CSV table of C-alpha atoms and ligand atoms in Angstrom, one decimal:
chain,number,residue,atom,x,y,z
U,236,UNK,CA,-22.1,45.9,-34.5
U,237,UNK,CA,-25.2,44.1,-35.5
U,238,UNK,CA,-26.8,43.1,-38.8
U,239,UNK,CA,-30.4,43.4,-39.7
U,240,UNK,CA,-32.0,40.1,-38.7
U,241,UNK,CA,-35.4,41.0,-40.1
U,242,UNK,CA,-35.9,38.7,-43.0
U,243,UNK,CA,-33.4,36.2,-41.7
U,244,UNK,CA,-35.2,33.2,-40.3
U,245,UNK,CA,-33.0,30.4,-41.8
U,246,UNK,CA,-29.3,30.3,-41.4
U,247,UNK,CA,-26.9,27.7,-42.8
U,248,UNK,CA,-23.7,26.8,-40.9
U,249,UNK,CA,-21.1,25.6,-43.4
U,250,UNK,CA,-18.2,23.7,-41.9
U,251,UNK,CA,-15.0,24.4,-43.8
U,252,UNK,CA,-13.6,21.0,-42.6
U,253,UNK,CA,-16.4,19.0,-44.2
U,254,UNK,CA,-17.1,18.3,-47.9
U,255,UNK,CA,-19.6,20.6,-49.5
U,256,UNK,CA,-22.7,19.2,-51.2
U,257,UNK,CA,-22.3,18.4,-54.9
U,258,UNK,CA,-24.9,20.9,-55.8
U,259,UNK,CA,-23.9,24.0,-53.8
U,260,UNK,CA,-26.6,26.0,-55.4
U,261,UNK,CA,-29.0,24.8,-52.7
U,262,UNK,CA,-27.3,27.3,-50.4
U,263,UNK,CA,-29.1,30.1,-52.2
U,264,UNK,CA,-32.3,29.1,-50.5
U,265,UNK,CA,-31.1,30.1,-47.0
U,266,UNK,CA,-31.0,33.7,-45.7
U,267,UNK,CA,-27.5,33.9,-44.3
U,268,UNK,CA,-24.4,31.7,-44.1
U,269,UNK,CA,-22.2,31.1,-41.1
U,270,UNK,CA,-18.8,29.6,-42.0
U,271,UNK,CA,-17.3,27.8,-39.0
U,272,UNK,CA,-17.0,24.5,-37.3
U,273,UNK,CA,-15.6,22.9,-34.1
U,274,UNK,CA,-12.7,20.8,-35.5
U,275,UNK,CA,-10.1,21.1,-38.3
U,276,UNK,CA,-10.9,24.7,-39.2
U,277,UNK,CA,-8.0,26.7,-40.7
U,278,UNK,CA,-7.7,30.2,-42.2
U,279,UNK,CA,-7.1,28.5,-45.6
U,280,UNK,CA,-10.2,26.3,-45.6
U,281,UNK,CA,-12.3,29.2,-44.2
U,282,UNK,CA,-11.3,31.4,-47.2
U,283,UNK,CA,-11.9,28.6,-49.7
U,284,UNK,CA,-15.4,28.0,-48.2
U,285,UNK,CA,-16.4,31.7,-48.2
U,286,UNK,CA,-15.3,32.0,-51.8
U,287,UNK,CA,-17.2,28.9,-52.9
U,288,UNK,CA,-20.4,30.1,-51.1
U,289,UNK,CA,-20.0,33.5,-52.7
U,290,UNK,CA,-19.7,31.9,-56.1
U,291,UNK,CA,-22.9,29.9,-55.6
U,292,UNK,CA,-24.9,32.7,-54.0
U,293,UNK,CA,-23.2,36.1,-54.5
U,294,UNK,CA,-25.8,38.2,-52.5
U,295,UNK,CA,-25.9,36.0,-49.3
U,296,UNK,CA,-24.4,37.6,-46.2
U,297,UNK,CA,-21.6,35.6,-44.8
U,298,UNK,CA,-20.4,35.5,-41.2
U,299,UNK,CA,-17.1,33.9,-40.2
U,300,UNK,CA,-17.4,32.2,-36.8
U,301,UNK,CA,-13.9,31.3,-35.6
U,302,UNK,CA,-13.1,29.3,-32.5
U,303,UNK,CA,-9.5,30.4,-32.6
U,304,UNK,CA,-7.8,33.7,-33.5
U,305,UNK,CA,-5.6,31.7,-35.9
U,306,UNK,CA,-8.6,31.4,-38.3
U,307,UNK,CA,-8.8,35.2,-38.6
U,308,UNK,CA,-6.6,37.1,-41.0
U,309,UNK,CA,-6.7,40.2,-43.3
U,310,UNK,CA,-8.1,37.9,-46.0
U,311,UNK,CA,-10.9,36.4,-43.9
U,312,UNK,CA,-11.9,39.7,-42.5
U,313,UNK,CA,-12.0,41.1,-46.0
U,314,UNK,CA,-14.0,38.1,-47.4
U,315,UNK,CA,-16.6,37.8,-44.7
U,316,UNK,CA,-19.3,40.4,-44.0
U,317,UNK,CA,-19.1,39.8,-40.2
U,318,UNK,CA,-16.8,38.0,-37.8
U,319,UNK,CA,-19.1,36.3,-35.2
U,320,UNK,CA,-17.3,35.6,-31.9
U,321,UNK,CA,-19.0,33.2,-29.4
U,322,UNK,CA,-18.8,33.7,-25.7
U,323,UNK,CA,-19.9,30.5,-24.1
U,324,UNK,CA,-21.8,31.0,-20.8
U,325,UNK,CA,-21.5,27.4,-19.8
U,326,UNK,CA,-18.0,26.9,-21.1
U,327,UNK,CA,-14.7,27.2,-19.4
U,328,UNK,CA,-12.9,30.5,-18.7
U,329,UNK,CA,-11.0,30.4,-21.9
U,330,UNK,CA,-14.2,30.4,-23.9
U,331,UNK,CA,-15.9,33.3,-22.1
U,332,UNK,CA,-13.0,35.6,-21.4
U,333,UNK,CA,-9.4,34.4,-22.1
U,334,UNK,CA,-9.7,33.6,-25.9
U,335,UNK,CA,-11.2,37.0,-26.5
U,336,UNK,CA,-8.6,39.0,-24.6
U,337,UNK,CA,-5.9,37.0,-26.4
U,338,UNK,CA,-7.6,37.7,-29.8
U,339,UNK,CA,-8.0,41.4,-29.3
U,340,UNK,CA,-4.6,41.7,-27.7
U,341,UNK,CA,-3.2,40.2,-31.0
U,342,UNK,CA,-5.3,42.6,-33.0
U,343,UNK,CA,-3.9,45.5,-31.1
U,344,UNK,CA,-0.3,44.3,-31.2
U,345,UNK,CA,-0.2,43.3,-34.8
U,346,UNK,CA,-3.0,45.1,-36.7
U,347,UNK,CA,-1.0,45.1,-40.0
U,348,UNK,CA,-0.5,41.3,-40.0
U,349,UNK,CA,-4.1,40.7,-39.0
U,350,UNK,CA,-5.8,43.3,-41.1
U,351,UNK,CA,-3.4,43.9,-43.9
U,352,UNK,CA,-3.2,47.6,-43.2
U,353,UNK,CA,0.0,49.3,-44.4
U,354,UNK,CA,1.2,50.7,-41.0
U,355,UNK,CA,4.4,52.7,-40.8
U,356,UNK,CA,6.4,51.5,-37.9
U,357,UNK,CA,7.1,54.8,-36.2
U,358,UNK,CA,5.8,56.9,-33.3
U,359,UNK,CA,2.3,58.3,-33.1
U,360,UNK,CA,1.5,57.2,-36.7
U,361,UNK,CA,1.6,53.6,-35.5
U,362,UNK,CA,-0.9,54.4,-32.8
U,363,UNK,CA,-3.3,56.3,-35.0
U,364,UNK,CA,-3.2,54.0,-38.0
U,365,UNK,CA,-3.3,51.0,-35.7
U,366,UNK,CA,-6.5,52.3,-34.2
U,367,UNK,CA,-8.0,52.7,-37.6
U,368,UNK,CA,-7.1,49.1,-38.6
U,369,UNK,CA,-8.5,47.8,-35.3
U,370,UNK,CA,-11.7,49.9,-35.9
U,371,UNK,CA,-12.0,48.2,-39.3
U,372,UNK,CA,-12.3,44.8,-37.5
U,373,UNK,CA,-14.4,46.2,-34.7
U,374,UNK,CA,-17.0,47.2,-37.4
U,375,UNK,CA,-17.4,43.6,-38.4
U,376,UNK,CA,-17.3,41.9,-35.0
U,377,UNK,CA,-20.5,40.4,-33.8
U,378,UNK,CA,-20.5,39.1,-30.3
U,379,UNK,CA,-22.6,36.0,-29.6
U,380,UNK,CA,-23.8,34.9,-26.2
U,381,UNK,CA,-23.8,31.1,-26.4
U,382,UNK,CA,-25.1,28.1,-24.4
U,383,UNK,CA,-23.9,24.7,-25.7
U,384,UNK,CA,-26.6,22.2,-24.6
U,385,UNK,CA,-25.3,19.0,-26.2
U,386,UNK,CA,-22.5,18.0,-23.9
U,387,UNK,CA,-21.5,15.2,-26.2
U,388,UNK,CA,-20.9,17.5,-29.2
U,389,UNK,CA,-17.5,18.7,-30.6
U,390,UNK,CA,-18.7,22.2,-29.9
U,391,UNK,CA,-18.9,21.3,-26.1
U,392,UNK,CA,-15.5,19.7,-26.2
U,393,UNK,CA,-14.0,22.7,-27.9
U,394,UNK,CA,-15.5,25.2,-25.5
U,395,UNK,CA,-15.0,23.3,-22.3
U,396,UNK,CA,-18.7,22.6,-21.6
U,397,UNK,CA,-19.3,19.7,-19.2
U,398,UNK,CA,-22.9,20.6,-18.1
U,399,UNK,CA,-26.0,21.7,-20.0
U,400,UNK,CA,-27.8,24.6,-18.4
U,401,UNK,CA,-31.3,24.2,-17.0
U,402,UNK,CA,-34.1,26.2,-18.8
U,403,UNK,CA,-33.9,28.7,-15.9
U,404,UNK,CA,-30.2,29.1,-16.5
U,405,UNK,CA,-30.7,29.5,-20.2
U,406,UNK,CA,-33.2,32.3,-19.5
U,407,UNK,CA,-30.7,33.9,-17.1
U,408,UNK,CA,-27.9,33.7,-19.7
U,409,UNK,CA,-30.3,35.3,-22.3
U,410,UNK,CA,-31.2,38.1,-19.9
U,411,UNK,CA,-27.5,38.7,-19.1
U,412,UNK,CA,-26.8,38.8,-22.9
U,413,UNK,CA,-29.3,41.5,-23.5
U,414,UNK,CA,-29.2,43.6,-20.3
U,415,UNK,CA,-25.7,43.2,-19.0
U,416,UNK,CA,-23.3,42.2,-21.8
U,417,UNK,CA,-25.3,43.9,-24.6
U,418,UNK,CA,-24.3,41.3,-27.2
U,419,UNK,CA,-26.5,41.4,-30.3
U,420,UNK,CA,-27.0,37.7,-30.6
U,421,UNK,CA,-28.0,34.8,-28.2
U,422,UNK,CA,-27.4,31.3,-29.6
U,423,UNK,CA,-28.9,28.1,-28.2
U,424,UNK,CA,-26.6,25.5,-29.5
U,425,UNK,CA,-27.6,21.8,-29.6
U,426,UNK,CA,-25.1,20.9,-32.3
U,427,UNK,CA,-25.9,17.4,-33.7
U,428,UNK,CA,-29.1,16.8,-31.8
U,429,UNK,CA,-32.6,18.3,-31.8
U,430,UNK,CA,-33.2,20.1,-28.4
U,431,UNK,CA,-36.9,21.1,-29.0
U,432,UNK,CA,-38.5,24.4,-28.1
U,433,UNK,CA,-38.1,24.5,-24.3
U,434,UNK,CA,-34.8,26.5,-24.1
U,435,UNK,CA,-35.8,28.8,-26.9
U,436,UNK,CA,-39.0,29.6,-25.1
U,437,UNK,CA,-37.1,30.3,-21.9
U,438,UNK,CA,-34.6,32.6,-23.7
U,439,UNK,CA,-37.2,34.4,-25.7
U,440,UNK,CA,-38.9,35.6,-22.5
U,441,UNK,CA,-36.2,38.1,-21.9
U,442,UNK,CA,-35.0,39.1,-25.3
U,443,UNK,CA,-36.4,42.2,-27.1
U,444,UNK,CA,-33.4,43.6,-29.0
U,445,UNK,CA,-31.1,40.6,-29.1
U,446,UNK,CA,-31.4,38.1,-32.1
U,447,UNK,CA,-32.2,34.6,-30.8
U,448,UNK,CA,-30.7,31.8,-32.8
U,449,UNK,CA,-31.3,28.1,-32.3
U,450,UNK,CA,-29.1,25.4,-33.9
U,451,UNK,CA,-29.0,21.6,-33.6
U,452,UNK,CA,-30.4,18.6,-35.3
U,453,UNK,CA,-32.9,20.5,-37.5
U,454,UNK,CA,-33.9,18.2,-40.4
U,455,UNK,CA,-37.5,19.2,-41.3
U,456,UNK,CA,-39.8,22.1,-41.9
U,457,UNK,CA,-41.8,21.1,-38.8
U,458,UNK,CA,-38.8,21.4,-36.5
U,459,UNK,CA,-38.0,24.8,-38.1
U,460,UNK,CA,-41.6,25.9,-37.5
U,461,UNK,CA,-41.5,24.6,-33.9
U,462,UNK,CA,-38.4,26.5,-33.0
U,463,UNK,CA,-39.5,29.7,-34.8
U,464,UNK,CA,-42.9,29.5,-33.0
U,465,UNK,CA,-41.1,29.2,-29.7
U,466,UNK,CA,-39.6,32.6,-30.3
U,467,UNK,CA,-36.4,32.1,-32.2
U,468,UNK,CA,-35.5,34.7,-34.8
U,469,UNK,CA,-33.8,32.1,-36.9
U,470,UNK,CA,-32.8,28.4,-37.0
U,471,UNK,CA,-29.3,27.4,-37.9
U,472,UNK,CA,-28.9,24.2,-40.0
U,473,UNK,CA,-25.5,22.5,-40.3
U,474,UNK,CA,-25.1,18.8,-40.7
U,475,UNK,CA,-28.0,18.2,-43.0
U,476,UNK,CA,-26.7,20.8,-45.4
U,477,UNK,CA,-23.5,18.7,-45.8
U,478,UNK,CA,-25.2,15.3,-45.6
U,479,UNK,CA,-28.5,15.5,-47.5
U,480,UNK,CA,-29.3,18.5,-49.7
U,481,UNK,CA,-32.9,17.4,-50.3
U,482,UNK,CA,-33.6,17.2,-46.6
U,483,UNK,CA,-31.8,20.5,-46.2
U,484,UNK,CA,-34.3,22.1,-48.6
U,485,UNK,CA,-37.1,20.7,-46.5
U,486,UNK,CA,-35.8,22.8,-43.5
U,487,UNK,CA,-36.4,26.1,-45.3
U,488,UNK,CA,-39.5,27.7,-43.8
H,138,LIG,C1,-24.0,23.7,-35.3
H,138,LIG,O1,-25.9,24.8,-34.6
H,138,LIG,C2,-25.3,24.3,-35.7
H,138,LIG,O2,-23.2,24.7,-34.9
H,138,LIG,C3,-26.2,23.4,-36.4
H,138,LIG,O3,-26.3,22.2,-35.8
H,138,LIG,O4,-25.2,20.6,-37.4
H,138,LIG,O5,-26.9,19.8,-35.8
H,138,LIG,O6,-27.6,21.1,-37.8
H,138,LIG,P1,-26.5,20.8,-36.7
């Protein structure tokens, strides 16, 4: 599954565990919202955040980006347009393979609980309706190849990252994302600090069909421009949306 990234060059990452800005209407200036964080996220605060963003900007596409299957439910799948699931190349095994197997095993085992489908508990009917319910979720799943480059961030701690990749390794991860894993998104994550254009340039070399996102420390239009000029399809802005709405508006290209 992929969304149409043409026309999306500014993404806002809204953390359900952080207070929202007083004037939430500023969110309408972005092109797409990702709801997710690295600490303190729950199903309940995810739904609340998706609903508040939808009230402020009804036409904005919203991705839920969980770091645990416990954030995903029938209600969140229903509320979000997509469920973006990170696979962290420089993370530990849990964050490239194990969490995903666990999540999809849960979907297969309990599709009714997860997806809210009314599934009779008998024979072949379970199998066929269960597959339909799973297909509903699969329609919304968006796999993201990730590199987490700020080893001091909560995102690094959550995904078991203890070493940033070199630019060559970032390029290799991007190439693998497009030509081997076939994920629709590659995400260079510098969460909390500005990483500059180098990794984006390295990744962009190998990406033709994969959307290239950069997030981390963006606080100005100049930084947005630098990252987009380096080859990113979109920048992702997080902290400054929560902390300083005026500065946030200055990151819009
Ligand atoms: C975090 O990439 C996003 O997941 C955005 O980073 O919070 O540093 O803007 P910042």
